[in-house]
Every structure is written in C-alpha cells, then in structure tokens.
Amino acid sequence: MIYRSKAPLRIGLAGGGTDVSPYSDLYGGAILNATISLYARASIEPLSEGKVIFESADRREQLSYDAVYPLPLDGKLDILKGVINRVQKDYGGLPSSGFRLTTYVDAPPGSGLGTSSTLVVAVLGAFAEWLKLPLGEYDMAHLAYSIEREDLQQAGGKQDQYAATFGGVNFMEFYGDDKVIVNPLRIKEVHLHELENNLVLFYTSTSRLSSTIISEQQKNVTDKKDDSIAAMHHLKEQAVMMKEALLRGSIDKIGEILNYGFEYKKQMAKGITNPQLDEIYEAARKAGASGGKISGAGGGGFMIFYCPKNTRFKVVDALNSFGGDVKRYTFTHHGIQTWSI
C-alpha cells in the first residue's frame, strides 16, 4: 500500500503577522486567507529493509537513515524528521522495517505561500492515513504548529497550518493559550470568480528567510515599540475590512484594502520590503493595479496585485519585464485530503 496526502498552499489577503506570538497572545490577532490550487504532497510507502528513506522531489534531495527513532535533527530535511519524531513520540506505531517518504511542494521554500507549514500538514496527513491517527482538523493544525514552533524552534505564526488543514476562504482569530477560531466564509461563487480573475499572483524569483523578519517583529512587540504595535493593530482592522468587502461582494474595494495593509505592513519590521520589491509594486500600480501586497512575512517570494476591470493584462505585461513568473491558480474549497492505494 501507498498512503498519500495533499494540502493546499494559501494566499494571505489581510491581517498578516497578527497571528504571531506575542502579539496574538496580548492583543488577539485576525487574518483572512484563501487556499489555492498549489499543493504540498506526501506519500508513504512501507519498506522491509530497516531504513527510513526521504525523497524530497522538488528539492532533489534524498536521504537514508536506519529506522531507529527518534531520527537525528542534523540540518537535513529536519522538518520532515520533526514530524516523524513527534508522531512516534505521541502515537507510536512506526515500524522498524522502515518506510519511504516522498514529498513535493508546488512552490519554492521561502516564497510566502506557507510552504513549510503546509508540508508539515501534508506529511501529518499521510501518517494519519497510514496509522489511522485520531486527528480532527483543529488537532492536526495545532500539532503541526507545535512541531514547527516547539520541537523545531522555528519562528512563525499560526495561520498556515490552519489554512492547509481547513481549506477555503477563512477569517481566523488568534488568542493567548494557543486558542484559534476558524470562521469559514460563505462567499458567492460569482464574487470568488471575479476575485480570482482580478488577483494576479506574481513570483519575484527571489526567496527570503522569513524567520529573520518574524523574529524582529516579535522583538518589536516584546520591546513595546509603539509604531510596530500600532501597525499590527491596523492590519487586524484590515482583516475585518477584507471580510466585509468579500461578504458584501464589494470586490473592487479589495485593491485599496490591500494597499492600506501594505503601507502598515512595512512598519512592522525591517526587511519586509526592499527597493526591488518597491519598484515592482509601483510598476504594477502604474499599469492599473489598485493595490497589492508581499505574500507571507515579506522580503521576497510572491506578490499579489488586485487589477480591477480589465487591467490585469497590462499589469501582467508590466510584471513580466522584471523577469519573474505570473502563476495561474484557482481558489480551492478543500483542505488536507488523504487516501491510500
């Protein structure tokens, strides 16, 4: 048997960064995101040779270890080993005969679409399918968060794990004590189609280490830097504004809401933008985009632009001059999906 899973990546539309502790613990955070037709995929094939074999197909990396747990965290595909070690610790059942874990992610690491967290969810899903683990949606998302933030000590927020697990368009609330509330939004299909048509997803062909930016953001809250905290308050308000616009079908307001968030996002921490990204943003605005943002923590990766009317074609032409890649996508309604063959 082979046990498979796929979990969708996400576009963060509003509130980005307010899901990160300690801000969310102290003030409460809010984010609006939507999953798209780019995925993290995982497959597990039981073996009989006493080895755990990793094949990261998108990264073109292959590793092999003796099937003795916990596996060593040695800087090589640790995010995959972190999932395995936690599954064995909490649930047991991993055989000494070993297995092959094959993974693939449809976007590069550090691109701002939540690739790392979505991959953790996908791998957890494959193990849940194989070992029949009793994991509901909230359970799986929280476990994925715990593996990354506690076991692997990787800086970051909470939204990606919940987006990958639940799927769809969600307004998420974040509080202290790891309390998360996922509110699925019932948006009319015609409004989603229009948003999909007008929202351009552009890969800048750069990546960044999000943990550096996030660590500074966390320090700014801890040090009570008023400008940074005020910017996060505005981003939380942006998430509410975005929710109302989507539910009411005021789709062409989304560009100005994105631009509102972009201006405040830059005040959260250094490195969120840079001269190259600013140049891309201004070129898109000049070509007709009414607003946009850098996806994820910032610093590189994907950018999104809202292009009202029929301006997307001029905007795409302008973006192509920067040598990146406009990525086609559709919104998805499903989160993690698992099956076996």
CSV table of N, CA and C in Angstrom, one decimal, residues 193-273:
chain,number,residue,atom,x,y,z
A,193,HIS,N,-15.1,34.2,-8.3
A,193,HIS,CA,-14.7,34.1,-9.7
A,193,HIS,C,-14.0,35.5,-10.1
A,194,GLU,N,-14.7,36.6,-9.7
A,194,GLU,CA,-14.2,37.9,-10.0
A,194,GLU,C,-12.9,38.2,-9.3
A,195,LEU,N,-12.8,37.8,-8.0
A,195,LEU,CA,-11.6,37.9,-7.3
A,195,LEU,C,-10.4,37.1,-7.9
A,196,GLU,N,-10.7,35.9,-8.3
A,196,GLU,CA,-9.7,35.1,-8.9
A,196,GLU,C,-9.3,35.7,-10.2
A,197,ASN,N,-10.2,36.2,-11.0
A,197,ASN,CA,-9.8,36.9,-12.3
A,197,ASN,C,-8.9,38.1,-12.1
A,198,ASN,N,-9.2,38.9,-11.0
A,198,ASN,CA,-8.6,40.2,-10.9
A,198,ASN,C,-7.3,40.1,-10.0
A,199,LEU,N,-7.1,39.0,-9.3
A,199,LEU,CA,-6.0,38.9,-8.4
A,199,LEU,C,-4.8,38.2,-9.1
A,200,VAL,N,-3.8,38.9,-9.3
A,200,VAL,CA,-2.6,38.4,-10.0
A,200,VAL,C,-1.6,37.9,-9.0
A,201,LEU,N,-1.1,36.7,-9.2
A,201,LEU,CA,-0.1,36.1,-8.3
A,201,LEU,C,1.2,36.1,-9.0
A,202,PHE,N,2.2,36.8,-8.5
A,202,PHE,CA,3.5,37.0,-9.2
A,202,PHE,C,4.7,36.6,-8.4
A,203,TYR,N,5.4,35.6,-8.9
A,203,TYR,CA,6.6,35.2,-8.2
A,203,TYR,C,7.8,36.0,-8.6
A,204,THR,N,8.5,36.7,-7.7
A,204,THR,CA,9.6,37.6,-8.0
A,204,THR,C,10.9,36.9,-8.3
A,205,SER,N,10.9,35.6,-8.2
A,205,SER,CA,12.1,34.8,-8.4
A,205,SER,C,13.1,35.0,-7.3
A,206,THR,N,12.7,35.5,-6.2
A,206,THR,CA,13.6,35.6,-5.0
A,206,THR,C,12.9,34.9,-3.9
A,207,SER,N,13.7,34.5,-2.9
A,207,SER,CA,13.2,33.9,-1.7
A,207,SER,C,13.8,34.6,-0.5
A,208,ARG,N,13.3,34.4,0.7
A,208,ARG,CA,13.8,35.0,1.9
A,208,ARG,C,13.7,34.1,3.1
A,209,LEU,N,14.4,34.3,4.1
A,209,LEU,CA,14.3,33.6,5.4
A,209,LEU,C,13.3,34.3,6.3
A,210,SER,N,12.1,33.8,6.3
A,210,SER,CA,11.0,34.5,7.0
A,210,SER,C,11.3,34.6,8.5
A,211,SER,N,12.0,33.7,9.0
A,211,SER,CA,12.2,33.7,10.5
A,211,SER,C,13.0,34.9,11.0
A,212,THR,N,13.9,35.5,10.1
A,212,THR,CA,14.6,36.7,10.5
A,212,THR,C,13.6,37.9,10.7
A,213,ILE,N,12.7,38.0,9.7
A,213,ILE,CA,11.8,39.1,9.8
A,213,ILE,C,10.8,38.9,10.9
A,214,ILE,N,10.3,37.7,11.1
A,214,ILE,CA,9.4,37.4,12.2
A,214,ILE,C,10.0,37.6,13.5
A,215,SER,N,11.3,37.2,13.7
A,215,SER,CA,11.9,37.4,15.0
A,215,SER,C,12.0,38.9,15.3
A,216,GLU,N,12.3,39.7,14.4
A,216,GLU,CA,12.3,41.2,14.6
A,216,GLU,C,11.0,41.7,15.0
A,217,GLN,N,9.9,41.2,14.3
A,217,GLN,CA,8.6,41.6,14.6
A,217,GLN,C,8.2,41.2,16.0
A,218,GLN,N,8.6,40.0,16.4
A,218,GLN,CA,8.3,39.6,17.8
A,218,GLN,C,9.0,40.4,18.8
A,219,LYS,N,10.3,40.8,18.5
A,219,LYS,CA,11.1,41.6,19.4
A,219,LYS,C,10.4,43.0,19.6
A,220,ASN,N,9.9,43.5,18.5
A,220,ASN,CA,9.3,44.9,18.5
A,220,ASN,C,8.1,44.9,19.4
A,221,VAL,N,7.4,43.8,19.5
A,221,VAL,CA,6.2,43.7,20.4
A,221,VAL,C,6.7,43.6,21.8
A,222,THR,N,7.7,42.7,22.0
A,222,THR,CA,8.2,42.5,23.4
A,222,THR,C,8.8,43.8,23.9
A,223,ASP,N,9.5,44.5,23.0
A,223,ASP,CA,10.1,45.8,23.5
A,223,ASP,C,9.1,47.0,23.5
A,224,LYS,N,7.8,46.7,23.2
A,224,LYS,CA,6.8,47.7,23.2
A,224,LYS,C,7.1,48.8,22.3
A,225,LYS,N,7.5,48.6,21.1
A,225,LYS,CA,7.7,49.6,20.1
A,225,LYS,C,6.3,50.0,19.6
A,226,ASP,N,5.9,51.3,19.9
A,226,ASP,CA,4.6,51.7,19.6
A,226,ASP,C,4.2,51.7,18.1
A,227,ASP,N,5.2,52.1,17.3
A,227,ASP,CA,4.9,52.2,15.8
A,227,ASP,C,4.6,50.8,15.3
A,228,SER,N,5.4,49.8,15.7
A,228,SER,CA,5.2,48.5,15.2
A,228,SER,C,3.9,47.9,15.7
A,229,ILE,N,3.6,48.1,16.9
A,229,ILE,CA,2.4,47.5,17.5
A,229,ILE,C,1.2,48.2,16.9
A,230,ALA,N,1.2,49.5,16.7
A,230,ALA,CA,0.1,50.2,16.0
A,230,ALA,C,-0.1,49.7,14.6
A,231,ALA,N,1.0,49.4,13.9
A,231,ALA,CA,0.8,48.9,12.6
A,231,ALA,C,0.1,47.5,12.6
A,232,MET,N,0.4,46.7,13.6
A,232,MET,CA,-0.3,45.4,13.7
A,232,MET,C,-1.8,45.6,14.0
A,233,HIS,N,-2.1,46.6,14.8
A,233,HIS,CA,-3.5,46.9,15.1
A,233,HIS,C,-4.2,47.2,13.8
A,234,HIS,N,-3.6,48.0,13.0
A,234,HIS,CA,-4.2,48.4,11.7
A,234,HIS,C,-4.4,47.2,10.8
A,235,LEU,N,-3.4,46.3,10.8
A,235,LEU,CA,-3.5,45.1,10.0
A,235,LEU,C,-4.7,44.2,10.5
A,236,LYS,N,-4.9,44.1,11.8
A,236,LYS,CA,-6.0,43.4,12.3
A,236,LYS,C,-7.3,44.0,11.8
A,237,GLU,N,-7.4,45.3,11.8
A,237,GLU,CA,-8.5,46.0,11.3
A,237,GLU,C,-8.7,45.7,9.8
A,238,GLN,N,-7.6,45.6,9.1
A,238,GLN,CA,-7.7,45.3,7.6
A,238,GLN,C,-8.3,44.0,7.4
A,239,ALA,N,-8.1,43.0,8.3
A,239,ALA,CA,-8.7,41.7,8.1
A,239,ALA,C,-10.2,41.8,8.2
A,240,VAL,N,-10.7,42.6,9.1
A,240,VAL,CA,-12.2,42.8,9.2
A,240,VAL,C,-12.7,43.6,8.0
A,241,MET,N,-12.0,44.5,7.5
A,241,MET,CA,-12.4,45.3,6.3
A,241,MET,C,-12.5,44.3,5.1
A,242,MET,N,-11.5,43.4,5.0
A,242,MET,CA,-11.5,42.5,3.9
A,242,MET,C,-12.6,41.5,4.0
A,243,LYS,N,-12.9,41.0,5.2
A,243,LYS,CA,-14.1,40.1,5.4
A,243,LYS,C,-15.4,40.8,4.9
A,244,GLU,N,-15.6,42.0,5.3
A,244,GLU,CA,-16.8,42.7,5.0
A,244,GLU,C,-16.9,42.9,3.5
A,245,ALA,N,-15.8,43.3,2.8
A,245,ALA,CA,-15.8,43.5,1.4
A,245,ALA,C,-16.2,42.2,0.6
A,246,LEU,N,-15.6,41.1,1.0
A,246,LEU,CA,-15.9,39.8,0.4
A,246,LEU,C,-17.3,39.4,0.6
A,247,LEU,N,-17.8,39.5,1.8
A,247,LEU,CA,-19.2,39.0,2.1
A,247,LEU,C,-20.2,39.9,1.4
A,248,ARG,N,-19.9,41.2,1.3
A,248,ARG,CA,-20.9,42.1,0.6
A,248,ARG,C,-20.7,42.1,-0.9
A,249,GLY,N,-19.7,41.5,-1.4
A,249,GLY,CA,-19.5,41.5,-2.8
A,249,GLY,C,-18.9,42.8,-3.3
A,250,SER,N,-18.3,43.6,-2.4
A,250,SER,CA,-17.6,44.8,-2.8
A,250,SER,C,-16.2,44.5,-3.3
A,251,ILE,N,-16.1,43.8,-4.4
A,251,ILE,CA,-14.8,43.2,-4.8
A,251,ILE,C,-13.8,44.3,-5.2
A,252,ASP,N,-14.3,45.3,-5.8
A,252,ASP,CA,-13.3,46.3,-6.3
A,252,ASP,C,-12.7,47.2,-5.1
A,253,LYS,N,-13.2,47.0,-3.9
A,253,LYS,CA,-12.6,47.7,-2.8
A,253,LYS,C,-11.4,47.0,-2.3
A,254,ILE,N,-11.2,45.7,-2.8
A,254,ILE,CA,-10.1,44.9,-2.3
A,254,ILE,C,-8.8,45.5,-2.6
A,255,GLY,N,-8.6,46.1,-3.7
A,255,GLY,CA,-7.3,46.7,-4.0
A,255,GLY,C,-6.9,47.8,-3.0
A,256,GLU,N,-7.8,48.7,-2.7
A,256,GLU,CA,-7.5,49.7,-1.7
A,256,GLU,C,-7.3,49.2,-0.3
A,257,ILE,N,-8.0,48.1,0.0
A,257,ILE,CA,-7.7,47.4,1.3
A,257,ILE,C,-6.4,46.8,1.3
A,258,LEU,N,-6.0,46.2,0.2
A,258,LEU,CA,-4.6,45.6,0.1
A,258,LEU,C,-3.6,46.7,0.3
A,259,ASN,N,-3.8,47.8,-0.4
A,259,ASN,CA,-2.8,48.9,-0.3
A,259,ASN,C,-2.7,49.5,1.1
A,260,TYR,N,-3.8,49.6,1.7
A,260,TYR,CA,-3.9,50.0,3.1
A,260,TYR,C,-3.0,49.1,4.0
A,261,GLY,N,-3.1,47.8,3.8
A,261,GLY,CA,-2.3,46.9,4.6
A,261,GLY,C,-0.9,46.9,4.3
A,262,PHE,N,-0.6,47.1,3.0
A,262,PHE,CA,0.8,47.1,2.5
A,262,PHE,C,1.6,48.3,3.2
A,263,GLU,N,0.9,49.4,3.3
A,263,GLU,CA,1.6,50.6,3.9
A,263,GLU,C,1.9,50.3,5.4
A,264,TYR,N,1.0,49.7,6.1
A,264,TYR,CA,1.2,49.4,7.5
A,264,TYR,C,2.1,48.2,7.7
A,265,LYS,N,2.1,47.2,6.8
A,265,LYS,CA,2.9,46.1,7.0
A,265,LYS,C,4.4,46.5,7.0
A,266,LYS,N,4.8,47.5,6.2
A,266,LYS,CA,6.2,47.9,6.1
A,266,LYS,C,6.7,48.5,7.5
A,267,GLN,N,5.7,48.9,8.4
A,267,GLN,CA,6.1,49.5,9.6
A,267,GLN,C,6.3,48.4,10.7
A,268,MET,N,6.0,47.1,10.4
A,268,MET,CA,6.1,46.1,11.5
A,268,MET,C,7.5,45.7,11.8
A,269,ALA,N,8.4,45.7,10.7
A,269,ALA,CA,9.8,45.2,10.9
A,269,ALA,C,10.6,45.6,9.7
A,270,LYS,N,11.9,45.6,9.9
A,270,LYS,CA,12.8,45.9,8.7
A,270,LYS,C,12.8,44.7,7.8
A,271,GLY,N,13.1,45.0,6.5
A,271,GLY,CA,13.3,43.9,5.6
A,271,GLY,C,12.0,43.4,4.9
A,272,ILE,N,10.8,43.9,5.3
A,272,ILE,CA,9.6,43.4,4.7
A,272,ILE,C,9.5,43.7,3.2
A,273,THR,N,10.0,44.9,2.9
A,273,THR,CA,10.2,45.3,1.5
A,273,THR,C,11.6,45.7,1.2
